[in-house]
């Protein structure tokens, strides 16, 4: 059996384990060997946990040997999963791809990571990202670029570029990412993976390094919607350690075809903009047409405040980020060994922050400090909060008018070349115009491949399905329906 064919999935691996056709040790050996060759040209991982991964595999094999052969295996039994390096995993390094945290070792484990482990997953390594999850290409990592598995000259997207590339490059069957403005959905599109950004509050953020706490959400990458639903059902749920987590029961995530077909779909006029890549627009429209031809009710809708979303986000995000990053004060998480013992406070700050942060965190800390400063607070931050409310109201109005889910593009272009936008932050920011409103409104959204035959330069293109709060069921069901019945159609 070849584990590295692109169609290999968690479901198929489970089936093989259940039949005892393979062992976890055998599967993990192949994965780690494959990572060694493949990741040399992709650079998805900052660190691979091979030794402990193989030990864990042996323990899982022993666990299965002790089980009744007919017993159902735990939901992620023996599944290789990668984690974005802004999540804590006790005893392992966690850097957020920043020099300021180089050498930092996690003191505890993020709830989402712990849930993966409890469900039987093997954590294969920690993946590269834009520094502190600020960026859209993974080029803002302090530890090197990650390349798109489909074309080494192109970026994988970001900020969860390593997690997307690990799955798309067949080096893991699922991975965790975080999505504050599109960091799961955009790299999923650039790499041709499935990416789920859950509802704000569906998955505990305990142990996730905060970027913007009112926007951040942990979610996953997988190869199929069914696999994404499986990972979501494992990581979702309330957590006493995160006061914003919710007890909403996420059961029966994949509805049957007949129930799916009753869903009313909305297509927002504002999401097809001038300057968008023609091949992306054509591909997204073809996905929408396939729903329509199949008998779905598809309505044109309007989300009039969409055009303010990017500006609103780039006030709220830096404001929250500047507050969150203040904890890196050079004392609590520091590289004190690089600072002379007799250094004064200012010198400590200057060295720690001056040498520790890259340009993008620096830019955002300055912006955030500015918009929160007295005299500017009302003009920027307070106003952005009001605009955020209007953006949410737009979505609520459409949902109250009978729309069950919204279909849109994920990004205006396919993966761009490495180096193309690195020195042009504004054009980098623009790659998130279709994903940011979802975070501002706290909604769930799925990014999934449209299918072959539409990509410019043969690069993947995804579309986005946005749902109501806590209605992951509808977007996953629609996604699975598309993947099963519509994706192969012309
Ligand atoms: N690219 C966006 C930004 O730079 C989104 C980041 C994210 O979702 N973490 O802020």
PDB file of C-alpha atoms in Angstrom, residues 35-213:
ATOM      1  CA  UNK A  35       9.062  13.533   5.378  1.00  0.00           C
ATOM      2  CA  UNK A  36      12.853  13.287   5.279  1.00  0.00           C
ATOM      3  CA  UNK A  37      12.955  13.267   1.495  1.00  0.00           C
ATOM      4  CA  UNK A  38       9.947  15.440   0.716  1.00  0.00           C
ATOM      5  CA  UNK A  39      10.431  18.169   3.285  1.00  0.00           C
ATOM      6  CA  UNK A  40      13.944  18.911   2.078  1.00  0.00           C
ATOM      7  CA  UNK A  41      12.334  20.752  -0.848  1.00  0.00           C
ATOM      8  CA  UNK A  42       9.151  21.990   0.876  1.00  0.00           C
ATOM      9  CA  UNK A  43      10.278  23.140   4.323  1.00  0.00           C
ATOM     10  CA  UNK A  44       6.900  22.641   5.999  1.00  0.00           C
ATOM     11  CA  UNK A  45       8.384  21.571   9.345  1.00  0.00           C
ATOM     12  CA  UNK A  46      10.458  23.495  11.848  1.00  0.00           C
ATOM     13  CA  UNK A  47      10.987  20.263  13.755  1.00  0.00           C
ATOM     14  CA  UNK A  48      10.001  16.641  13.208  1.00  0.00           C
ATOM     15  CA  UNK A  49       9.295  14.506  16.275  1.00  0.00           C
ATOM     16  CA  UNK A  50      10.526  11.243  14.806  1.00  0.00           C
ATOM     17  CA  UNK A  51      11.948   9.482  17.842  1.00  0.00           C
ATOM     18  CA  UNK A  52       8.994  10.053  20.125  1.00  0.00           C
ATOM     19  CA  UNK A  53       6.591   9.522  17.219  1.00  0.00           C
ATOM     20  CA  UNK A  54       7.974   6.025  16.693  1.00  0.00           C
ATOM     21  CA  UNK A  55       7.769   5.318  20.432  1.00  0.00           C
ATOM     22  CA  UNK A  56       4.181   6.454  20.453  1.00  0.00           C
ATOM     23  CA  UNK A  57       3.456   4.278  17.415  1.00  0.00           C
ATOM     24  CA  UNK A  58       4.788   1.226  19.243  1.00  0.00           C
ATOM     25  CA  UNK A  59       2.604   2.078  22.259  1.00  0.00           C
ATOM     26  CA  UNK A  60      -0.470   2.414  20.031  1.00  0.00           C
ATOM     27  CA  UNK A  61       0.260  -0.946  18.413  1.00  0.00           C
ATOM     28  CA  UNK A  62       0.466  -2.516  21.873  1.00  0.00           C
ATOM     29  CA  UNK A  63      -2.818  -0.821  22.770  1.00  0.00           C
ATOM     30  CA  UNK A  64      -4.507  -2.266  19.693  1.00  0.00           C
ATOM     31  CA  UNK A  65      -3.079  -5.733  20.386  1.00  0.00           C
ATOM     32  CA  UNK A  66      -4.715  -5.638  23.797  1.00  0.00           C
ATOM     33  CA  UNK A  67      -8.085  -4.625  22.327  1.00  0.00           C
ATOM     34  CA  UNK A  68     -10.968  -6.778  21.197  1.00  0.00           C
ATOM     35  CA  UNK A  69     -10.451  -7.063  17.398  1.00  0.00           C
ATOM     36  CA  UNK A  70     -13.989  -5.840  16.794  1.00  0.00           C
ATOM     37  CA  UNK A  71     -13.760  -2.836  19.100  1.00  0.00           C
ATOM     38  CA  UNK A  72     -13.943   0.540  17.367  1.00  0.00           C
ATOM     39  CA  UNK A  73     -10.609   2.362  17.408  1.00  0.00           C
ATOM     40  CA  UNK A  74     -10.323   5.873  18.907  1.00  0.00           C
ATOM     41  CA  UNK A  75     -11.216   8.557  16.298  1.00  0.00           C
ATOM     42  CA  UNK A  76      -7.656   9.500  15.297  1.00  0.00           C
ATOM     43  CA  UNK A  77      -5.930   6.262  16.183  1.00  0.00           C
ATOM     44  CA  UNK A  78      -2.475   6.152  14.591  1.00  0.00           C
ATOM     45  CA  UNK A  79      -3.138   9.209  12.415  1.00  0.00           C
ATOM     46  CA  UNK A  80      -0.093  11.412  11.686  1.00  0.00           C
ATOM     47  CA  UNK A  81      -0.999  15.009  12.537  1.00  0.00           C
ATOM     48  CA  UNK A  82       1.216  18.129  12.386  1.00  0.00           C
ATOM     49  CA  UNK A  83       0.757  21.215  14.558  1.00  0.00           C
ATOM     50  CA  UNK A  84       1.395  24.852  13.767  1.00  0.00           C
ATOM     51  CA  UNK A  85       4.254  26.176  15.846  1.00  0.00           C
ATOM     52  CA  UNK A  86       2.160  28.722  17.704  1.00  0.00           C
ATOM     53  CA  UNK A  87       0.509  26.020  19.828  1.00  0.00           C
ATOM     54  CA  UNK A  88       2.006  24.703  23.000  1.00  0.00           C
ATOM     55  CA  UNK A  89       3.007  21.084  23.434  1.00  0.00           C
ATOM     56  CA  UNK A  90       4.561  20.406  26.838  1.00  0.00           C
ATOM     57  CA  UNK A  91       8.267  19.701  26.732  1.00  0.00           C
ATOM     58  CA  UNK A  92       8.570  20.764  23.092  1.00  0.00           C
ATOM     59  CA  UNK A  93       9.865  23.971  21.661  1.00  0.00           C
ATOM     60  CA  UNK A  94       7.313  26.551  20.519  1.00  0.00           C
ATOM     61  CA  UNK A  95       8.620  29.582  18.648  1.00  0.00           C
ATOM     62  CA  UNK A  96       5.754  31.198  16.684  1.00  0.00           C
ATOM     63  CA  UNK A  97       8.525  31.410  14.042  1.00  0.00           C
ATOM     64  CA  UNK A  98       9.990  34.347  15.972  1.00  0.00           C
ATOM     65  CA  UNK A  99      13.535  34.839  17.159  1.00  0.00           C
ATOM     66  CA  UNK A 100      12.118  36.284  20.360  1.00  0.00           C
ATOM     67  CA  UNK A 101      10.946  32.792  21.325  1.00  0.00           C
ATOM     68  CA  UNK A 102      13.870  30.855  19.908  1.00  0.00           C
ATOM     69  CA  UNK A 103      14.637  28.175  22.437  1.00  0.00           C
ATOM     70  CA  UNK A 104      11.374  28.535  24.362  1.00  0.00           C
ATOM     71  CA  UNK A 105      10.005  25.201  25.613  1.00  0.00           C
ATOM     72  CA  UNK A 106       6.284  24.822  26.344  1.00  0.00           C
ATOM     73  CA  UNK A 107       5.367  24.340  29.972  1.00  0.00           C
ATOM     74  CA  UNK A 108       1.963  22.858  29.169  1.00  0.00           C
ATOM     75  CA  UNK A 109      -0.082  21.526  26.252  1.00  0.00           C
ATOM     76  CA  UNK A 110      -2.767  23.373  24.297  1.00  0.00           C
ATOM     77  CA  UNK A 111      -6.214  21.854  24.770  1.00  0.00           C
ATOM     78  CA  UNK A 112      -6.674  21.198  21.041  1.00  0.00           C
ATOM     79  CA  UNK A 113      -3.328  19.386  20.866  1.00  0.00           C
ATOM     80  CA  UNK A 114      -4.166  17.358  23.977  1.00  0.00           C
ATOM     81  CA  UNK A 115      -7.491  16.342  22.429  1.00  0.00           C
ATOM     82  CA  UNK A 116      -5.680  15.069  19.325  1.00  0.00           C
ATOM     83  CA  UNK A 117      -3.359  13.020  21.493  1.00  0.00           C
ATOM     84  CA  UNK A 118      -6.233  11.668  23.585  1.00  0.00           C
ATOM     85  CA  UNK A 119      -7.947  10.622  20.344  1.00  0.00           C
ATOM     86  CA  UNK A 120      -4.923   8.537  19.339  1.00  0.00           C
ATOM     87  CA  UNK A 121      -3.110  10.885  16.953  1.00  0.00           C
ATOM     88  CA  UNK A 122       0.659  10.811  16.498  1.00  0.00           C
ATOM     89  CA  UNK A 123       2.027  14.372  16.507  1.00  0.00           C
ATOM     90  CA  UNK A 124       4.647  14.320  13.739  1.00  0.00           C
ATOM     91  CA  UNK A 125       6.146  17.772  14.183  1.00  0.00           C
ATOM     92  CA  UNK A 126       5.688  21.504  14.427  1.00  0.00           C
ATOM     93  CA  UNK A 127       5.159  23.492  11.264  1.00  0.00           C
ATOM     94  CA  UNK A 128       6.398  26.807   9.939  1.00  0.00           C
ATOM     95  CA  UNK A 129       4.305  29.984   9.946  1.00  0.00           C
ATOM     96  CA  UNK A 130       4.564  33.712   9.502  1.00  0.00           C
ATOM     97  CA  UNK A 131       6.033  35.209  12.666  1.00  0.00           C
ATOM     98  CA  UNK A 132       3.283  35.262  15.312  1.00  0.00           C
ATOM     99  CA  UNK A 133       0.819  34.306  12.553  1.00  0.00           C
ATOM    100  CA  UNK A 134       1.108  37.721  10.919  1.00  0.00           C
ATOM    101  CA  UNK A 135       1.208  37.276   7.186  1.00  0.00           C
ATOM    102  CA  UNK A 136      -0.191  35.495   4.166  1.00  0.00           C
ATOM    103  CA  UNK A 137       2.782  33.682   2.653  1.00  0.00           C
ATOM    104  CA  UNK A 138       4.898  32.142   5.459  1.00  0.00           C
ATOM    105  CA  UNK A 139       7.763  34.305   4.173  1.00  0.00           C
ATOM    106  CA  UNK A 140       7.670  36.324   7.418  1.00  0.00           C
ATOM    107  CA  UNK A 141       9.033  33.367   9.397  1.00  0.00           C
ATOM    108  CA  UNK A 142      12.342  33.997  11.154  1.00  0.00           C
ATOM    109  CA  UNK A 143      13.348  30.429  10.302  1.00  0.00           C
ATOM    110  CA  UNK A 144      13.132  30.258   6.516  1.00  0.00           C
ATOM    111  CA  UNK A 145      10.515  29.944   3.794  1.00  0.00           C
ATOM    112  CA  UNK A 146       8.111  27.106   3.147  1.00  0.00           C
ATOM    113  CA  UNK A 147       7.533  26.229  -0.499  1.00  0.00           C
ATOM    114  CA  UNK A 148       4.267  25.309  -2.148  1.00  0.00           C
ATOM    115  CA  UNK A 149       4.248  21.516  -2.694  1.00  0.00           C
ATOM    116  CA  UNK A 150       2.756  22.074  -6.168  1.00  0.00           C
ATOM    117  CA  UNK A 151       5.451  24.516  -7.301  1.00  0.00           C
ATOM    118  CA  UNK A 152       8.641  25.229  -5.333  1.00  0.00           C
ATOM    119  CA  UNK A 153       8.835  28.790  -6.670  1.00  0.00           C
ATOM    120  CA  UNK A 154       5.492  29.704  -5.124  1.00  0.00           C
ATOM    121  CA  UNK A 155       4.421  30.453  -1.582  1.00  0.00           C
ATOM    122  CA  UNK A 156       2.145  28.032   0.293  1.00  0.00           C
ATOM    123  CA  UNK A 157       0.075  30.936   1.646  1.00  0.00           C
ATOM    124  CA  UNK A 158      -0.031  31.856   5.295  1.00  0.00           C
ATOM    125  CA  UNK A 159       0.154  32.237   8.024  1.00  0.00           C
ATOM    126  CA  UNK A 160      -0.370  28.481   8.523  1.00  0.00           C
ATOM    127  CA  UNK A 161       1.681  27.724   5.395  1.00  0.00           C
ATOM    128  CA  UNK A 162       3.659  24.883   6.966  1.00  0.00           C
ATOM    129  CA  UNK A 163       0.520  23.104   8.155  1.00  0.00           C
ATOM    130  CA  UNK A 164      -1.089  23.436   4.719  1.00  0.00           C
ATOM    131  CA  UNK A 165       2.048  22.248   2.915  1.00  0.00           C
ATOM    132  CA  UNK A 166       2.479  19.295   5.297  1.00  0.00           C
ATOM    133  CA  UNK A 167      -0.966  17.964   4.367  1.00  0.00           C
ATOM    134  CA  UNK A 168      -0.877  18.918   0.678  1.00  0.00           C
ATOM    135  CA  UNK A 169       2.636  17.436   0.452  1.00  0.00           C
ATOM    136  CA  UNK A 170       1.388  14.145   1.954  1.00  0.00           C
ATOM    137  CA  UNK A 171       3.617  14.454   5.025  1.00  0.00           C
ATOM    138  CA  UNK A 172       0.665  14.305   7.441  1.00  0.00           C
ATOM    139  CA  UNK A 173      -2.972  13.355   7.041  1.00  0.00           C
ATOM    140  CA  UNK A 174      -4.189  16.362   9.015  1.00  0.00           C
ATOM    141  CA  UNK A 175      -2.739  19.387  10.739  1.00  0.00           C
ATOM    142  CA  UNK A 176      -3.798  22.157  13.056  1.00  0.00           C
ATOM    143  CA  UNK A 177      -3.637  25.795  12.062  1.00  0.00           C
ATOM    144  CA  UNK A 178      -4.958  29.029  13.467  1.00  0.00           C
ATOM    145  CA  UNK A 179      -7.124  31.468  11.560  1.00  0.00           C
ATOM    146  CA  UNK A 180      -7.344  35.094  12.648  1.00  0.00           C
ATOM    147  CA  UNK A 181      -8.003  36.634   9.247  1.00  0.00           C
ATOM    148  CA  UNK A 182      -7.747  33.709   6.849  1.00  0.00           C
ATOM    149  CA  UNK A 183      -4.632  31.835   7.919  1.00  0.00           C
ATOM    150  CA  UNK A 184      -6.220  28.420   7.451  1.00  0.00           C
ATOM    151  CA  UNK A 185      -8.480  29.068   4.482  1.00  0.00           C
ATOM    152  CA  UNK A 186      -6.029  30.990   2.291  1.00  0.00           C
ATOM    153  CA  UNK A 187      -3.114  28.495   2.546  1.00  0.00           C
ATOM    154  CA  UNK A 188      -5.613  25.644   2.078  1.00  0.00           C
ATOM    155  CA  UNK A 189      -6.525  27.278  -1.217  1.00  0.00           C
ATOM    156  CA  UNK A 190      -2.951  27.947  -2.302  1.00  0.00           C
ATOM    157  CA  UNK A 191      -1.989  24.338  -1.564  1.00  0.00           C
ATOM    158  CA  UNK A 192      -5.232  22.579  -2.575  1.00  0.00           C
ATOM    159  CA  UNK A 193      -6.145  21.200   0.853  1.00  0.00           C
ATOM    160  CA  UNK A 194      -9.396  21.326   2.804  1.00  0.00           C
ATOM    161  CA  UNK A 195      -9.271  23.971   5.555  1.00  0.00           C
ATOM    162  CA  UNK A 196     -11.869  24.536   8.270  1.00  0.00           C
ATOM    163  CA  UNK A 197     -12.054  27.707  10.323  1.00  0.00           C
ATOM    164  CA  UNK A 198     -14.589  26.884  13.056  1.00  0.00           C
ATOM    165  CA  UNK A 199     -16.963  29.325  14.736  1.00  0.00           C
ATOM    166  CA  UNK A 200     -15.240  31.614  17.236  1.00  0.00           C
ATOM    167  CA  UNK A 201     -15.560  29.714  20.498  1.00  0.00           C
ATOM    168  CA  UNK A 202     -16.034  26.231  19.008  1.00  0.00           C
ATOM    169  CA  UNK A 203     -12.483  25.140  19.711  1.00  0.00           C
ATOM    170  CA  UNK A 204     -10.560  26.097  22.843  1.00  0.00           C
ATOM    171  CA  UNK A 205      -7.757  28.606  22.336  1.00  0.00           C
ATOM    172  CA  UNK A 206      -5.994  27.577  25.542  1.00  0.00           C
ATOM    173  CA  UNK A 207      -2.336  27.114  24.658  1.00  0.00           C
ATOM    174  CA  UNK A 208      -2.564  29.006  21.367  1.00  0.00           C
ATOM    175  CA  UNK A 209      -0.237  32.004  21.322  1.00  0.00           C
ATOM    176  CA  UNK A 210      -2.608  34.913  21.040  1.00  0.00           C
ATOM    177  CA  UNK A 211      -2.452  37.204  18.019  1.00  0.00           C
ATOM    178  CA  UNK A 212      -5.829  38.961  18.233  1.00  0.00           C
ATOM    179  CA  UNK A 213      -7.895  37.288  20.906  1.00  0.00           C
TER     180      UNK A 213
END
